[in-house]
Amino acid sequence: MSRHAAAPSAKFYARRTAVAASAAALAVTGLLTTAPSALASPPPPVDAATARTYLAALTVGAEGSSDGYSREKFPHWSTQSGACNTREVVLKRDGKDVEQDSKCAAVKGSWFSEYDGATWTAASDLDIDHMVPLAEAWRSGAKNWTTADRQSFANDLTRPQLIAVTDNVNQAKSDKDPAEWLPSRTAYRCTYAQMWVHVKHHWKLTVDQAEKSALEGVLKNC
């Protein structure tokens, strides 16, 4: 997504109000900091100590230009099996009691959004977030990859690169790095930083100094 997104829609404000109310209710009951244990999640990232080591090893450099970037240069939601594409695989993996139709679309289930603590029962309320956004990857080295490599990155189910979260929260994150955006659910920030570093390290992407400092700040408390 572009850093300069269009003005939020009425749906955004309605959804944001609903999420805030949900988060407040969870906070009162003490449930906000812990996701329901029955729900699945992305592949676990490296632990905090390893993430700190990985972060220290990443190349630090000024963030590159977005010139030439488009999402089409990262073919995503590739077919994984039968009628199931990457999006549907993640929805099935990250949800509870998910039922799919003959086209593999999720038609029933429950999803806990790790970023904001909201729970949804309609797949349409969820986006599949690229932990390291495609545009961020482009500016961090993916500009020089082959299309095949960018496709692998955009559909990476092996690393903690894809996660189902509240759609408006994902849209608010856009293509921001951790110096610019972190999950509002503070209990998830360590995991988020570990995931981010794990992905960047595996794909040999660079970090800028502000991004590195923000990650160091999170990881020192993990």
Short mmCIF file of C-alpha atoms in Angstrom, two decimals:
data_model
loop_
_atom_site.label_atom_id
_atom_site.label_comp_id
_atom_site.label_asym_id
_atom_site.label_seq_id
_atom_site.Cartn_x
_atom_site.Cartn_y
_atom_site.Cartn_z
CA MET A 1 0.00 0.00 0.00
CA SER A 2 1.05 3.59 -0.49
CA ARG A 3 2.17 5.64 2.46
CA HIS A 4 -0.29 8.28 1.23
CA ALA A 5 -3.55 6.39 1.53
CA ALA A 6 -6.92 7.84 0.68
CA ALA A 7 -8.98 9.42 3.46
CA PRO A 8 -10.57 6.79 5.74
CA SER A 9 -14.08 5.76 4.79
CA ALA A 10 -17.18 5.76 6.99
CA LYS A 11 -16.65 2.02 7.32
CA PHE A 12 -13.21 2.70 8.79
CA TYR A 13 -14.59 4.90 11.56
CA ALA A 14 -17.44 2.50 12.31
CA ARG A 15 -15.03 -0.41 12.45
CA ARG A 16 -12.51 1.54 14.53
CA THR A 17 -15.24 2.38 17.05
CA ALA A 18 -16.25 -1.26 17.23
CA VAL A 19 -12.66 -2.39 17.70
CA ALA A 20 -12.07 0.19 20.41
CA ALA A 21 -15.18 -0.93 22.26
CA SER A 22 -14.13 -4.54 21.94
CA ALA A 23 -10.64 -3.76 23.21
CA ALA A 24 -12.02 -1.81 26.15
CA ALA A 25 -14.30 -4.67 27.12
CA LEU A 26 -11.44 -7.13 26.91
CA ALA A 27 -9.22 -4.88 28.98
CA VAL A 28 -11.83 -4.76 31.75
CA THR A 29 -11.99 -8.54 31.91
CA GLY A 30 -8.22 -8.92 31.70
CA LEU A 31 -8.41 -10.83 28.41
CA LEU A 32 -6.77 -8.30 26.13
CA THR A 33 -3.21 -9.45 26.74
CA THR A 34 -3.78 -13.10 25.95
CA ALA A 35 -5.11 -14.54 22.71
CA PRO A 36 -7.53 -17.49 23.00
CA SER A 37 -5.36 -20.55 23.30
CA ALA A 38 -7.45 -22.55 20.84
CA LEU A 39 -6.56 -20.27 17.96
CA ALA A 40 -3.69 -21.03 15.61
CA SER A 41 -1.03 -18.55 14.56
CA PRO A 42 1.76 -17.99 12.04
CA PRO A 43 4.95 -20.06 12.29
CA PRO A 44 6.72 -18.98 15.50
CA PRO A 45 9.53 -16.47 15.05
CA VAL A 46 13.00 -16.85 16.48
CA ASP A 47 13.27 -16.07 20.21
CA ALA A 48 14.18 -12.60 21.45
CA ALA A 49 17.86 -13.34 21.97
CA THR A 50 18.20 -14.71 18.45
CA ALA A 51 16.23 -11.77 17.08
CA ARG A 52 18.66 -9.37 18.74
CA THR A 53 21.56 -11.27 17.14
CA TYR A 54 19.84 -11.27 13.74
CA LEU A 55 19.09 -7.55 14.03
CA ALA A 56 22.73 -6.76 14.77
CA ALA A 57 23.70 -8.68 11.63
CA LEU A 58 21.34 -6.86 9.28
CA THR A 59 22.81 -4.33 6.88
CA VAL A 60 21.92 -0.79 7.91
CA GLY A 61 21.35 1.69 5.14
CA ALA A 62 19.11 4.51 4.00
CA GLU A 63 15.76 3.27 2.80
CA GLY A 64 15.56 3.08 -0.96
CA SER A 65 13.10 4.74 -3.29
CA SER A 66 9.60 3.47 -4.07
CA ASP A 67 10.17 4.31 -7.74
CA GLY A 68 8.97 1.46 -9.92
CA TYR A 69 7.10 -0.30 -7.12
CA SER A 70 3.72 -1.94 -7.63
CA ARG A 71 2.00 -4.80 -5.85
CA GLU A 72 1.80 -6.59 -9.19
CA LYS A 73 5.57 -7.04 -9.03
CA PHE A 74 4.96 -9.30 -6.00
CA PRO A 75 2.47 -11.86 -7.35
CA HIS A 76 0.48 -12.79 -4.26
CA TRP A 77 -2.27 -15.12 -3.15
CA SER A 78 -0.84 -17.89 -5.29
CA THR A 79 -2.60 -21.24 -5.51
CA GLN A 80 -1.37 -23.53 -2.74
CA SER A 81 -3.51 -26.64 -3.21
CA GLY A 82 -6.60 -27.34 -5.28
CA ALA A 83 -8.81 -24.24 -5.14
CA CYS A 84 -7.01 -22.84 -2.08
CA ASN A 85 -4.82 -19.79 -2.47
CA THR A 86 -2.47 -18.32 0.10
CA ARG A 87 -5.10 -16.01 1.62
CA GLU A 88 -7.48 -18.87 2.28
CA VAL A 89 -4.71 -21.04 3.71
CA VAL A 90 -3.85 -18.29 6.22
CA LEU A 91 -7.50 -17.73 7.14
CA LYS A 92 -7.87 -21.44 7.83
CA ARG A 93 -4.60 -21.58 9.79
CA ASP A 94 -5.18 -18.49 11.90
CA GLY A 95 -8.84 -19.11 12.73
CA LYS A 96 -10.85 -21.36 14.98
CA ASP A 97 -13.48 -23.79 13.67
CA VAL A 98 -13.07 -22.45 10.14
CA GLU A 99 -15.33 -23.94 7.50
CA GLN A 100 -14.63 -23.49 3.79
CA ASP A 101 -16.88 -23.84 0.76
CA SER A 102 -16.12 -25.79 -2.40
CA LYS A 103 -13.99 -22.88 -3.65
CA CYS A 104 -11.96 -22.88 -0.41
CA ALA A 105 -13.44 -19.57 0.74
CA ALA A 106 -13.83 -19.29 4.51
CA VAL A 107 -17.57 -19.10 5.21
CA LYS A 108 -17.56 -19.67 8.95
CA GLY A 109 -15.11 -19.35 11.82
CA SER A 110 -13.65 -17.10 14.48
CA TRP A 111 -10.50 -15.02 14.21
CA PHE A 112 -8.56 -13.23 16.97
CA SER A 113 -6.62 -10.26 15.63
CA GLU A 114 -3.28 -10.20 17.44
CA TYR A 115 -2.60 -6.56 16.63
CA ASP A 116 -5.64 -5.06 18.37
CA GLY A 117 -7.28 -7.83 20.40
CA ALA A 118 -10.51 -7.89 18.40
CA THR A 119 -12.35 -11.10 17.52
CA TRP A 120 -14.23 -11.45 14.23
CA THR A 121 -16.61 -14.06 12.86
CA ALA A 122 -16.65 -12.91 9.22
CA ALA A 123 -13.63 -13.40 6.97
CA SER A 124 -14.50 -10.13 5.21
CA ASP A 125 -13.45 -8.26 8.37
CA LEU A 126 -9.90 -9.55 8.02
CA ASP A 127 -6.90 -8.73 5.88
CA ILE A 128 -3.86 -10.92 5.49
CA ASP A 129 -1.00 -8.69 6.57
CA HIS A 130 2.46 -9.06 5.11
CA MET A 131 4.55 -8.65 8.27
CA VAL A 132 7.23 -6.90 6.22
CA PRO A 133 5.04 -4.99 3.72
CA LEU A 134 5.70 -5.46 0.04
CA ALA A 135 6.57 -1.80 -0.51
CA GLU A 136 8.89 -1.85 2.50
CA ALA A 137 10.60 -4.93 1.08
CA TRP A 138 10.98 -3.16 -2.27
CA ARG A 139 12.72 -0.23 -0.60
CA SER A 140 14.88 -2.63 1.45
CA GLY A 141 16.31 -4.67 -1.39
CA ALA A 142 13.52 -6.59 -3.12
CA LYS A 143 13.64 -4.10 -5.99
CA ASN A 144 16.63 -6.09 -7.22
CA TRP A 145 15.02 -9.52 -6.87
CA THR A 146 13.53 -11.62 -9.62
CA THR A 147 9.76 -11.75 -9.92
CA ALA A 148 9.92 -15.38 -8.79
CA ASP A 149 11.71 -14.35 -5.60
CA ARG A 150 9.19 -11.59 -4.94
CA GLN A 151 6.36 -14.08 -5.44
CA SER A 152 7.93 -16.45 -2.92
CA PHE A 153 8.26 -13.59 -0.44
CA ALA A 154 4.66 -12.47 -0.90
CA ASN A 155 3.34 -16.00 -0.31
CA ASP A 156 5.81 -17.12 2.37
CA LEU A 157 4.01 -19.56 4.66
CA THR A 158 7.22 -20.95 6.17
CA ARG A 159 8.38 -17.77 7.92
CA PRO A 160 6.13 -15.58 10.15
CA GLN A 161 5.41 -13.25 7.23
CA LEU A 162 1.63 -13.61 6.90
CA ILE A 163 -1.03 -13.11 9.56
CA ALA A 164 -4.79 -12.54 9.58
CA VAL A 165 -5.68 -9.27 11.34
CA THR A 166 -8.46 -6.69 11.49
CA ASP A 167 -8.70 -5.12 8.04
CA ASN A 168 -8.70 -1.48 9.15
CA VAL A 169 -5.73 -2.08 11.42
CA ASN A 170 -3.78 -3.55 8.52
CA GLN A 171 -4.75 -0.57 6.40
CA ALA A 172 -3.54 1.79 9.12
CA LYS A 173 -0.22 -0.04 9.22
CA SER A 174 0.05 0.26 5.43
CA ASP A 175 3.74 -0.06 4.47
CA LYS A 176 5.14 1.43 7.68
CA ASP A 177 8.14 -0.06 9.47
CA PRO A 178 8.37 -0.42 13.30
CA ALA A 179 9.77 3.11 13.68
CA GLU A 180 6.45 4.35 12.31
CA TRP A 181 3.92 1.74 13.48
CA LEU A 182 3.59 -0.96 16.13
CA PRO A 183 0.52 -2.96 17.20
CA SER A 184 -1.71 -1.17 19.70
CA ARG A 185 -1.85 -4.41 21.67
CA THR A 186 1.41 -3.99 23.58
CA ALA A 187 1.50 -7.63 24.68
CA TYR A 188 2.15 -8.58 21.05
CA ARG A 189 4.97 -6.13 20.35
CA CYS A 190 7.80 -8.49 21.31
CA THR A 191 6.41 -11.17 19.00
CA TYR A 192 5.88 -8.57 16.28
CA ALA A 193 9.49 -7.36 16.49
CA GLN A 194 10.79 -10.94 16.50
CA MET A 195 8.67 -11.75 13.44
CA TRP A 196 9.85 -8.63 11.60
CA VAL A 197 13.53 -9.34 12.25
CA HIS A 198 13.14 -13.04 11.43
CA VAL A 199 11.65 -12.20 8.03
CA LYS A 200 14.16 -9.47 7.18
CA HIS A 201 17.08 -11.67 8.19
CA HIS A 202 15.91 -14.65 6.17
CA TRP A 203 15.27 -12.57 3.06
CA LYS A 204 18.46 -10.52 3.51
CA LEU A 205 16.65 -7.19 3.52
CA THR A 206 18.22 -4.03 4.89
CA VAL A 207 17.06 -1.84 7.78
CA ASP A 208 17.32 1.90 8.15
CA GLN A 209 18.70 3.38 11.37
CA ALA A 210 15.35 4.55 12.78
CA GLU A 211 13.83 1.13 12.10
CA LYS A 212 16.75 -0.63 13.79
CA SER A 213 16.59 1.64 16.83
CA ALA A 214 12.86 1.02 17.22
CA LEU A 215 13.36 -2.74 17.02
CA GLU A 216 16.21 -2.58 19.53
CA GLY A 217 13.94 -0.64 21.87
CA VAL A 218 11.26 -3.31 21.74
CA LEU A 219 13.56 -6.31 21.86
CA LYS A 220 15.59 -5.14 24.87
CA ASN A 221 12.48 -5.66 27.00
CA CYS A 222 11.59 -9.08 25.60
#
